[in-house]
Coordinates of N, CA and C in Angstrom, one line a residue:
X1 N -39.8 -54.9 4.3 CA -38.6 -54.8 3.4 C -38.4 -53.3 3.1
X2 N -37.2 -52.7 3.2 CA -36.8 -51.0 2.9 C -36.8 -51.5 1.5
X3 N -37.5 -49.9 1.3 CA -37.3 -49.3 0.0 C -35.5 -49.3 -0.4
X4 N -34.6 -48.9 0.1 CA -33.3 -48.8 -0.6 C -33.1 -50.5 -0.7
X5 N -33.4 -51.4 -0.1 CA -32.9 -52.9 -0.4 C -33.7 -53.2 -1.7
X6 N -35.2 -52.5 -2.0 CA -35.6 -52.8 -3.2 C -34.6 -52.4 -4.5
X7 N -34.7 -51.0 -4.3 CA -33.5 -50.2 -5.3 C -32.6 -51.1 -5.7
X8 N -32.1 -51.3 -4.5 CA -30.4 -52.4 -4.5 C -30.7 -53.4 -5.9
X9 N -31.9 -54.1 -5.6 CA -32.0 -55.4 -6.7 C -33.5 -54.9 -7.7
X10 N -32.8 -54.1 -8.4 CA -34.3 -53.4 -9.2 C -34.1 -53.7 -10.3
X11 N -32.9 -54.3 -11.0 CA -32.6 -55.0 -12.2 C -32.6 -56.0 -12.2
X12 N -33.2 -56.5 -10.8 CA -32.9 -58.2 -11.2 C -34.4 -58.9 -11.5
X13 N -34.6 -59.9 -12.4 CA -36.1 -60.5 -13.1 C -37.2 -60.3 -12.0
X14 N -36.9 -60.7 -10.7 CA -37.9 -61.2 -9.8 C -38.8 -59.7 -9.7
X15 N -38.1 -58.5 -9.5 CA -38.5 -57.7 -9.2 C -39.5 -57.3 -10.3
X16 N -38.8 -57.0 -11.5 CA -39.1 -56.5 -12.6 C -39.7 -57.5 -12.8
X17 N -40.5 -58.5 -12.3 CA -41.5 -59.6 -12.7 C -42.9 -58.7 -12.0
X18 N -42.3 -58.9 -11.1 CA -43.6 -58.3 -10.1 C -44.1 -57.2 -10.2
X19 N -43.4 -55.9 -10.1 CA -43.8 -54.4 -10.8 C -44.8 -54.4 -11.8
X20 N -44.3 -55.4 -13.2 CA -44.5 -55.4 -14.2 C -46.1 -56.1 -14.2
X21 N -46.0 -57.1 -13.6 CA -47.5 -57.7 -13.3 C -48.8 -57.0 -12.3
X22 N -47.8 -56.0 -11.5 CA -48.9 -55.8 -10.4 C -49.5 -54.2 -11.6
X23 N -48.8 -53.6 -12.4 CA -48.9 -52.8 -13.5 C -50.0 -53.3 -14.5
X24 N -49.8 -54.2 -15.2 CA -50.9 -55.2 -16.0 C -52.6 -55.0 -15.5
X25 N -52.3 -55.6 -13.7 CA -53.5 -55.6 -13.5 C -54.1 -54.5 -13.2
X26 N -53.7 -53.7 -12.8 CA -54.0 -51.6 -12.2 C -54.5 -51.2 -13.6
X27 N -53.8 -51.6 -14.8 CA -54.3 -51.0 -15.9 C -55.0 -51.6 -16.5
X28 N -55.2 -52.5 -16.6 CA -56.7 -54.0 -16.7 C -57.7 -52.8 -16.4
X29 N -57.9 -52.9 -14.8 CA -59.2 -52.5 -14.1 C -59.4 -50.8 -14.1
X30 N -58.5 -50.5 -15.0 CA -58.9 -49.1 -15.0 C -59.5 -48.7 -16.0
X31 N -59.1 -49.7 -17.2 CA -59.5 -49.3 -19.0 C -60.5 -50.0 -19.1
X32 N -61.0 -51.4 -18.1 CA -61.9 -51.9 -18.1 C -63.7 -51.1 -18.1
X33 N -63.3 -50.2 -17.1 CA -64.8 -49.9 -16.8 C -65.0 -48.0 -17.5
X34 N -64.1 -47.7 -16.8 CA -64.6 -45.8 -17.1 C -63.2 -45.5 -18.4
X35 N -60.3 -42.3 -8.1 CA -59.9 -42.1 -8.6 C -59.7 -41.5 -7.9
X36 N -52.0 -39.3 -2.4 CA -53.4 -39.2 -2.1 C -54.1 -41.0 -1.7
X37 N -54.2 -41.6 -0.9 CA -54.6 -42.8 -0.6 C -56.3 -42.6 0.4
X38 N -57.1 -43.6 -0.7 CA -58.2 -43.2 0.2 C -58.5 -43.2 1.7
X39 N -59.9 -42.5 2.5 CA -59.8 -42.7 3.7 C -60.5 -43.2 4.5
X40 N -61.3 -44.0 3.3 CA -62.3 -45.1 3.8 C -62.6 -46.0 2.6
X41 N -62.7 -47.6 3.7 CA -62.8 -48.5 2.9 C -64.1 -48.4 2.0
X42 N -64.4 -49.4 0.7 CA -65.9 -49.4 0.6 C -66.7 -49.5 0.9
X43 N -66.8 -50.5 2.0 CA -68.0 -50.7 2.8 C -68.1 -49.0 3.6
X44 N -67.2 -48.4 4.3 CA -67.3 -47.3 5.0 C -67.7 -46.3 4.3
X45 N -67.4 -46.5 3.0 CA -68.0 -45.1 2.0 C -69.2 -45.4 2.3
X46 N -69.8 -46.5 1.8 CA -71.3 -47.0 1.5 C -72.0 -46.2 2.9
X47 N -71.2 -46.9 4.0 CA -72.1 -45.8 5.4 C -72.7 -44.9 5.4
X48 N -70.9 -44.6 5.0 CA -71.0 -42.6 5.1 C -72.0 -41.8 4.1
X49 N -72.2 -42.5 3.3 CA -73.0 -42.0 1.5 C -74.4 -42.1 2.4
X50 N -74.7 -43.1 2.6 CA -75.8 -43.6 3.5 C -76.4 -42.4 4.5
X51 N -75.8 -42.2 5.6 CA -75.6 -40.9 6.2 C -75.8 -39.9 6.1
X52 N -75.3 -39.7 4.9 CA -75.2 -38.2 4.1 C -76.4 -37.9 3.4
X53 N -76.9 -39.2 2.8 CA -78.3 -38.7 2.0 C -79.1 -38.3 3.0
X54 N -79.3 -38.7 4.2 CA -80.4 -39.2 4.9 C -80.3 -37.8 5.7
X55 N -78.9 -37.3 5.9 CA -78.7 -35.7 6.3 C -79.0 -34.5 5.1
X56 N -78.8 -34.9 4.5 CA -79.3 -33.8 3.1 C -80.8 -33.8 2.7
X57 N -81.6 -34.8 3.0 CA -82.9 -34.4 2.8 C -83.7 -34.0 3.6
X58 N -83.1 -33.5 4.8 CA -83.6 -32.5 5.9 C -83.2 -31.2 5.5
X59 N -82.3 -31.0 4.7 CA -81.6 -29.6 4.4 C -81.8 -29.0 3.1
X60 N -83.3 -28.6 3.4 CA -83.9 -27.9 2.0 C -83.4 -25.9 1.8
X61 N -82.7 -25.7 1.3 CA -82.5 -24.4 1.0 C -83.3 -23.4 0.5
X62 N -83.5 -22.4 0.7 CA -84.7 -21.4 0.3 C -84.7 -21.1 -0.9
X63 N -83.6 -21.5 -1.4 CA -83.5 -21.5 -3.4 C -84.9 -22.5 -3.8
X64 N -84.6 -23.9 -3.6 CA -85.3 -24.8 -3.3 C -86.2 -25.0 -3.1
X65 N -86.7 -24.5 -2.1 CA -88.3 -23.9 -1.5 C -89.2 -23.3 -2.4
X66 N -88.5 -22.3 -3.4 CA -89.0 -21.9 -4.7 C -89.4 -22.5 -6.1
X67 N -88.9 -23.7 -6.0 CA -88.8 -24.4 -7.0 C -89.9 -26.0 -6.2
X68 N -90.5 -26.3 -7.7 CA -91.5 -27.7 -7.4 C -90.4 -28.8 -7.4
X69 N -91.1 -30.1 -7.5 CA -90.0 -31.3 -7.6 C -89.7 -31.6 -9.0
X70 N -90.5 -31.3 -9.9 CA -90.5 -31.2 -11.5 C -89.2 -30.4 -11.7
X71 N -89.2 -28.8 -11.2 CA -88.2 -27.8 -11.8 C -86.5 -28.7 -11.0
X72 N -87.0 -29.0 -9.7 CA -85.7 -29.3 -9.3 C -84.9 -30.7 -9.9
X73 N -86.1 -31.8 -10.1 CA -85.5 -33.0 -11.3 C -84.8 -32.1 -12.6
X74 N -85.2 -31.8 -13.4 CA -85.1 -31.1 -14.4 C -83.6 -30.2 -14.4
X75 N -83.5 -29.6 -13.3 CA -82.2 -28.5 -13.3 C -81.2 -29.8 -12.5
X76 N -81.7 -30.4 -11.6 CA -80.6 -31.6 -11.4 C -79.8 -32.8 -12.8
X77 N -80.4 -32.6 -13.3 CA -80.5 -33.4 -14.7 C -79.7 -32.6 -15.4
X78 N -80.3 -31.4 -15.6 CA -79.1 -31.0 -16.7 C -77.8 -30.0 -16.0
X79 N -78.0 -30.4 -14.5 CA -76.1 -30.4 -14.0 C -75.4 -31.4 -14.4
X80 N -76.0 -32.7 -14.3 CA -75.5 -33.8 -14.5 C -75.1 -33.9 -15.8
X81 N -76.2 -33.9 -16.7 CA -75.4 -33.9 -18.2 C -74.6 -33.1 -19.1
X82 N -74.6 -31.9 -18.4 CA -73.5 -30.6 -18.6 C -72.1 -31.8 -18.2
X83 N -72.2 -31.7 -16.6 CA -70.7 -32.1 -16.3 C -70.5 -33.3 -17.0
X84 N -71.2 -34.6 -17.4 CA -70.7 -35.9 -17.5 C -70.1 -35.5 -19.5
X85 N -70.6 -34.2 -19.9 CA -70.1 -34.0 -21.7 C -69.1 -33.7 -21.1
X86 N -68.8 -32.7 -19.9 CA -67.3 -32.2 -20.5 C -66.6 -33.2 -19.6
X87 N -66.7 -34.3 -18.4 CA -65.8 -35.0 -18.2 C -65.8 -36.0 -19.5
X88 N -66.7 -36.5 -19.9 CA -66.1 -37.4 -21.1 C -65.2 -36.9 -22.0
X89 N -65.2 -35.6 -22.2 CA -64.3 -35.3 -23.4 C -62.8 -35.0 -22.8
X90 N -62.7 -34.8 -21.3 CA -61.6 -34.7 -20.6 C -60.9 -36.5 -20.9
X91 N -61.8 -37.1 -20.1 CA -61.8 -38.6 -19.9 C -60.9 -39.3 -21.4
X92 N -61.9 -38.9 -22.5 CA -61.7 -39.5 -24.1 C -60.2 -39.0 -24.2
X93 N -60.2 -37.6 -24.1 CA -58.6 -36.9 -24.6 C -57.2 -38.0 -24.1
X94 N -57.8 -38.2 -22.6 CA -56.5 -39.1 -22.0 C -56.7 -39.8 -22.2
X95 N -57.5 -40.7 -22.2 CA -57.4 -42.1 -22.2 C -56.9 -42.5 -23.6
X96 N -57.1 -41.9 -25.0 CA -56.5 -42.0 -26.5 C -54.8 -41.7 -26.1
X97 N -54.4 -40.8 -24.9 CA -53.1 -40.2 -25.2 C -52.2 -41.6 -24.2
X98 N -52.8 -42.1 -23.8 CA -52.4 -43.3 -22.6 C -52.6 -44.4 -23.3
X99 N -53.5 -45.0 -24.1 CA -53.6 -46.5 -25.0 C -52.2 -46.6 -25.8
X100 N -52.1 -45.7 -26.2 CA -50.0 -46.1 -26.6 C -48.8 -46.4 -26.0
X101 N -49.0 -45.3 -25.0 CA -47.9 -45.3 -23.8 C -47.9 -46.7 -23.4
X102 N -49.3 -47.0 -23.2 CA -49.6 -48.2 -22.0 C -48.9 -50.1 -22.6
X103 N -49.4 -49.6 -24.6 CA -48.6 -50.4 -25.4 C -47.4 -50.8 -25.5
X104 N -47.0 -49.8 -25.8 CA -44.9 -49.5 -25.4 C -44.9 -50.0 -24.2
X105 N -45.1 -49.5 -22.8 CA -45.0 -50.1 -22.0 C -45.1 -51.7 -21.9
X106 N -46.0 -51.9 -22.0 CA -46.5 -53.5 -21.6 C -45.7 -54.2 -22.9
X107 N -45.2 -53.7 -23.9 CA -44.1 -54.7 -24.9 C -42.7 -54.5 -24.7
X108 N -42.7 -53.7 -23.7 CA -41.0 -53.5 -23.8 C -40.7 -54.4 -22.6
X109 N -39.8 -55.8 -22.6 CA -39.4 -56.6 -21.9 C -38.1 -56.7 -21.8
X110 N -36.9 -55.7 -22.1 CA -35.8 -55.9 -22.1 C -34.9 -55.0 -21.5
X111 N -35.5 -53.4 -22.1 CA -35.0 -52.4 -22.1 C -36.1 -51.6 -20.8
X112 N -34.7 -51.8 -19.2 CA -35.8 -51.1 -18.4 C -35.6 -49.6 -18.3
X113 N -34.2 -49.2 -19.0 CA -34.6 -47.2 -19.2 C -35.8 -47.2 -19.8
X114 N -36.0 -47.8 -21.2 CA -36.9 -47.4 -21.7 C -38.5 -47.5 -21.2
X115 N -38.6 -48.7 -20.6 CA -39.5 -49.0 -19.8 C -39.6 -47.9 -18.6
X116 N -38.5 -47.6 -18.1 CA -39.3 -46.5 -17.1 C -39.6 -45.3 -17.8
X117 N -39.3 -45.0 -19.1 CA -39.2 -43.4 -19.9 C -40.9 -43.7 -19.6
X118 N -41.0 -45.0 -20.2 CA -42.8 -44.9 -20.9 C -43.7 -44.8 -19.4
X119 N -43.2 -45.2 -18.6 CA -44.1 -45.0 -17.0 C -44.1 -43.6 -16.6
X120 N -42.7 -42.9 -17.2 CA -42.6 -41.2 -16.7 C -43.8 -40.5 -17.4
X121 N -43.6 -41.1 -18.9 CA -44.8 -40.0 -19.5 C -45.9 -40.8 -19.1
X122 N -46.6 -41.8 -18.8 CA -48.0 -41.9 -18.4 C -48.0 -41.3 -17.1
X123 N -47.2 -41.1 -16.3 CA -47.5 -40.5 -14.7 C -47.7 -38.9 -14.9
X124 N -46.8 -38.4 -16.3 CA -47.1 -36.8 -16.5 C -48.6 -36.9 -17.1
X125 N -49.0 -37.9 -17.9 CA -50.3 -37.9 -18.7 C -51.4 -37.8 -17.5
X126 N -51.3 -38.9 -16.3 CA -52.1 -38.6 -15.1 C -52.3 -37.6 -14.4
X127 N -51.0 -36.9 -14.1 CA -50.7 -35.5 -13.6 C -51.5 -34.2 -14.4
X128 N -51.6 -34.3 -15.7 CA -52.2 -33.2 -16.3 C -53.9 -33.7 -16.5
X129 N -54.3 -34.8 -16.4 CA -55.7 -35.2 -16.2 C -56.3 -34.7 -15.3
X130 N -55.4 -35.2 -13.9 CA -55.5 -34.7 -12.5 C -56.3 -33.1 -12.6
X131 N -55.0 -32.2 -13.4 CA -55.5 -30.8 -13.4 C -56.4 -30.3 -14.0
X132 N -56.8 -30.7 -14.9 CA -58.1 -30.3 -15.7 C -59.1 -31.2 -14.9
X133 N -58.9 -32.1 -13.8 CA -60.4 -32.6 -13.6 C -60.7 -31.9 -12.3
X134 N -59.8 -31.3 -11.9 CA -59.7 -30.0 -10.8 C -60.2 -28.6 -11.3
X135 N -60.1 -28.6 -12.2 CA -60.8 -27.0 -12.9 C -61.7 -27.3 -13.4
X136 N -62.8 -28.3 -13.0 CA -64.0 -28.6 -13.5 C -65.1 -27.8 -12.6
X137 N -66.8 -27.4 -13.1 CA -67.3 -26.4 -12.3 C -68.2 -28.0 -11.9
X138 N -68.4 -28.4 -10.7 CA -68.7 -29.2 -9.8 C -70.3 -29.1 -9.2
X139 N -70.9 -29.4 -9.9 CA -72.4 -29.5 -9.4 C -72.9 -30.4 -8.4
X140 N -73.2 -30.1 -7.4 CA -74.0 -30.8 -6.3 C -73.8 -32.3 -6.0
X141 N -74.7 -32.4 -7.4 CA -75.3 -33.9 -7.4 C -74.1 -35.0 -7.8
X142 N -73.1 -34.4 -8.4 CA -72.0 -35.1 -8.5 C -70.4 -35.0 -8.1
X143 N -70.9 -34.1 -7.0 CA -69.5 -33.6 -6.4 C -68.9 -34.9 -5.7
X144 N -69.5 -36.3 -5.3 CA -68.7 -37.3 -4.4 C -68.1 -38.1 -5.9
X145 N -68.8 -37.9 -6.7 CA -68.4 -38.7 -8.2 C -67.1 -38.1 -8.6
X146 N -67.0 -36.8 -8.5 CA -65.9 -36.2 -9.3 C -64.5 -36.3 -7.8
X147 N -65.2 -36.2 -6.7 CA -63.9 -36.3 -5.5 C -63.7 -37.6 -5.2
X148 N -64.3 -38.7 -5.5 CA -63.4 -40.4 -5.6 C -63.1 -40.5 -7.3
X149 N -63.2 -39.6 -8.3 CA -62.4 -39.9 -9.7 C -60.8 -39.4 -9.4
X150 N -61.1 -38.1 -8.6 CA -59.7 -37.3 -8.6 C -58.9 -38.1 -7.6
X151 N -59.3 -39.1 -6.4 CA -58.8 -39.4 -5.3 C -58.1 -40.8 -6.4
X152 N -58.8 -41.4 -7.6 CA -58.3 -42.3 -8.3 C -57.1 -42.1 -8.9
X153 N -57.6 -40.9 -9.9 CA -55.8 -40.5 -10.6 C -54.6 -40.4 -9.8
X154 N -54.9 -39.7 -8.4 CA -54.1 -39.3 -7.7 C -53.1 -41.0 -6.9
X155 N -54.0 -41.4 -6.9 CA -53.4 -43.3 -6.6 C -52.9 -43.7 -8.0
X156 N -53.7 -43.3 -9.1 CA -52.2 -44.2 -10.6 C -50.7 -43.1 -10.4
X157 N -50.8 -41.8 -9.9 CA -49.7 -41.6 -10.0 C -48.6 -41.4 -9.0
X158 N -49.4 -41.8 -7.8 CA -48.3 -42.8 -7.0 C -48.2 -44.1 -6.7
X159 N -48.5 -44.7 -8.1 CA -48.4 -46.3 -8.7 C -47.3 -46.2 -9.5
X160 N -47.2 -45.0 -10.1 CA -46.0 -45.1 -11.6 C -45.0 -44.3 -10.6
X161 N -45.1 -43.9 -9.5 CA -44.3 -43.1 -9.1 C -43.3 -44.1 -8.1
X162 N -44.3 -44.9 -7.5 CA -43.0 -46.3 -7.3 C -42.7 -46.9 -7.6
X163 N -43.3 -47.7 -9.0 CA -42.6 -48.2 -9.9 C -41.3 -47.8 -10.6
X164 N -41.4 -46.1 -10.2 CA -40.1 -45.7 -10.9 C -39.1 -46.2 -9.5
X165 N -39.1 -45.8 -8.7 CA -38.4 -45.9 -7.8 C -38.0 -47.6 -7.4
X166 N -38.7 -48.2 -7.8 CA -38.6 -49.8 -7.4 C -39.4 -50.3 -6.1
X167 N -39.8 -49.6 -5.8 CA -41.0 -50.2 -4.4 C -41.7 -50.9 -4.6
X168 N -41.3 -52.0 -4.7 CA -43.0 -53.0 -5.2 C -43.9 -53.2 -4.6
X169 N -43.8 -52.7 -2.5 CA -44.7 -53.2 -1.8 C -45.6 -52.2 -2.2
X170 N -44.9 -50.8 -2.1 CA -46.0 -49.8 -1.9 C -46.4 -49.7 -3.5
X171 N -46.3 -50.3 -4.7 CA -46.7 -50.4 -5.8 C -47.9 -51.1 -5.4
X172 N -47.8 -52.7 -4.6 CA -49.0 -53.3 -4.5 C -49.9 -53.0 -3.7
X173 N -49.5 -52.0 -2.7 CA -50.7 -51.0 -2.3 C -51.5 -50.2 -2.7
X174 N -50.3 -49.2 -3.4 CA -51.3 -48.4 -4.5 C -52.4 -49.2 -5.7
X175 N -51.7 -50.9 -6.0 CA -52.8 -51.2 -6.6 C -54.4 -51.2 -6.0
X176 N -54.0 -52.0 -4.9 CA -54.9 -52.3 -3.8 C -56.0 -51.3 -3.7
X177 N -55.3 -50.0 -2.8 CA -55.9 -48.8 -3.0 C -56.9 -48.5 -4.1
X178 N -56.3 -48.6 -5.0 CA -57.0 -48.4 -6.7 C -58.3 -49.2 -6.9
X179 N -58.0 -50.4 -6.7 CA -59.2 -50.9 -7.0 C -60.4 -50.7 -6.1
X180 N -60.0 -50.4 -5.3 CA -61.0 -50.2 -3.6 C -61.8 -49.0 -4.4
X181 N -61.0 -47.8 -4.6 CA -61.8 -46.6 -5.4 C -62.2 -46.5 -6.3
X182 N -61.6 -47.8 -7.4 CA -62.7 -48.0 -8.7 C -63.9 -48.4 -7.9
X183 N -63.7 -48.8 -7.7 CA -65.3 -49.6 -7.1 C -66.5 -48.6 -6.0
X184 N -65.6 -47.4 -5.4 CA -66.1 -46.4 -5.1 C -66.9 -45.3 -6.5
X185 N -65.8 -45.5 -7.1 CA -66.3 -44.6 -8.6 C -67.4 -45.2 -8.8
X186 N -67.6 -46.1 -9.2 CA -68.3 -47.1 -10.5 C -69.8 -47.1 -9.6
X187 N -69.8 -47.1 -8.1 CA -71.2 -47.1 -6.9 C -71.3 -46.0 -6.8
X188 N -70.7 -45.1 -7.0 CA -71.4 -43.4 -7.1 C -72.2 -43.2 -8.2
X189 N -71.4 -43.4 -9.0 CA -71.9 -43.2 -10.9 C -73.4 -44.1 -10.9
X190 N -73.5 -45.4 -10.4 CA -74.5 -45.7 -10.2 C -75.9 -45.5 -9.5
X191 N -74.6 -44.7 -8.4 CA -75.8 -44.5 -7.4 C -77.1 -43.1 -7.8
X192 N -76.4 -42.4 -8.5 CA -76.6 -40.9 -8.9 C -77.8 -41.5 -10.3
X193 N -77.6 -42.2 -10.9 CA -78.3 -42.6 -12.0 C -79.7 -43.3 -11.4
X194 N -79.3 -44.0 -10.2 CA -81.1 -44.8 -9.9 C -81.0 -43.9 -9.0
X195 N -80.8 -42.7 -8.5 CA -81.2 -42.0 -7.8 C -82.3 -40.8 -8.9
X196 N -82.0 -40.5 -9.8 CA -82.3 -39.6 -11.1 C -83.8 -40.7 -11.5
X197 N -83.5 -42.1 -12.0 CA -84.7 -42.6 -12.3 C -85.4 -42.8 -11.0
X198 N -85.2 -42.7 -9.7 CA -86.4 -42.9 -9.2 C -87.2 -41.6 -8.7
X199 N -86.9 -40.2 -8.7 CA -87.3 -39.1 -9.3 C -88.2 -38.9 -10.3
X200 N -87.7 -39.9 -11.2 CA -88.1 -39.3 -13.0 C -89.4 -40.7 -12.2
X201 N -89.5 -41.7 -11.7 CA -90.5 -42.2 -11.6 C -91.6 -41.9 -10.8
X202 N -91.2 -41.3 -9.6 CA -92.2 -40.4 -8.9 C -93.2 -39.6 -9.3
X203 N -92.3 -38.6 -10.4 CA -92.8 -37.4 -10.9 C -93.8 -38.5 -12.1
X204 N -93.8 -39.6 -12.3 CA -94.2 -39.8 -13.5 C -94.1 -39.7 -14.7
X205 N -92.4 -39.5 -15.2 CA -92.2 -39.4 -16.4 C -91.1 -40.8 -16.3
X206 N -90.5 -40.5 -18.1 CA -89.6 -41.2 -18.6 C -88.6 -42.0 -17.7
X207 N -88.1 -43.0 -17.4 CA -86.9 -42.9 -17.2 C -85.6 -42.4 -17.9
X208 N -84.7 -41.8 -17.5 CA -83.9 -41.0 -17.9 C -82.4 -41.9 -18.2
X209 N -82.3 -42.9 -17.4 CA -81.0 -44.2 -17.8 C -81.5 -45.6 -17.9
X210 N -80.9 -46.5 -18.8 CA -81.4 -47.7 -18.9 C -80.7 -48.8 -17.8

């Protein structure tokens, strides 16, 4: 189906049924848990992550070489908890400035100017998230975590961006898309955390996540 035949009938219910619902669920599964279309499925990430560990621990650096497995847990640890304060406080800011928007939005059933005003400011709210999670200083251990968050935002705001336009197919893509990379997000985040406790169990200390 073209995009201009959508346009054509963008005021009529069926459409504005379906935008509206495939919207609902994209922001369900976003507020739920905690991110330009990705370029590999999840299973393919999983590979590639796979791959990559298994190439990285052949590739010990002479920084590294200087340091025990104790100093290097330790300084890995508090990259990690440096970046995850200041993404949370990036994270908290928007997400408080978007739970209203997303309100208005999801109650407005009559009025579609107004309904698209409220999609324009959540897509500038994504847009400006986008750029502060780009001027973040990016440590090692969680540089795949922070490049499938940004590859996320970058999919809600060519979700709201066809919504404005009336595209439903490629709205139900970008949902598609979206969920694929929550699910990339949420197996990084995990993966980095039983990666950290099984270190901390090695070395014989604490675990460090529950």
């Amino acid at each position: 189906m073209k995009k201009t035949k959508i346009k054509n009938i963008f005021y009529r219910l069926p459409v504005f049924i379906l935008i509206t619902a495939v919207l609902i669920i994209m922001q369900a599964s976003f507020f739920a848990g905690c991110h330009a279309v990705p370029k590999y499925t999840y299973e393919e990430y999983r590979k590639i992550k796979a791959f990559n560990e298994n190439k990285q621990t052949l590739e010990i650096t002479d920084s590294q070489e200087s340091l025990d497995d104790l100093e290097l847990f330790y300084r890995d640890l508090e990259h990690y908890n440096t970046f995850i304060s200041e993404f949370s406080a990036i994270y908290n800011k928007y997400s408080g400035l978007l739970f209203p928007l997303i309100d208005s939005f999801d109650a407005e059933q009559e009025d579609m100017d107004l309904k698209k005003q409220h999609a324009s400011s959540m897509m500038d709210n994504y847009s400006q998230w986008l750029g502060e999670i780009k001027e973040m200083d990016v440590p090692g251990i969680v540089s795949s975590y922070h490049g499938f968050f940004k590859d996320y935002l970058e999919i809600e705001i060519l979700f709201y961006e066809n919504f404005l336009t009336g595209d439903a197919l490629l709205s139900g893509k970008y949902q598609a898309d979206a969920n694929e990379m929550y699910d990339a997000v949420k197996y990084e985040l995990e993966s980095i955390e039983s990666q950290l406790n099984q270190r901390a169990a090695e070395l014989g200390i604490d675990q460090v996540f529950n």
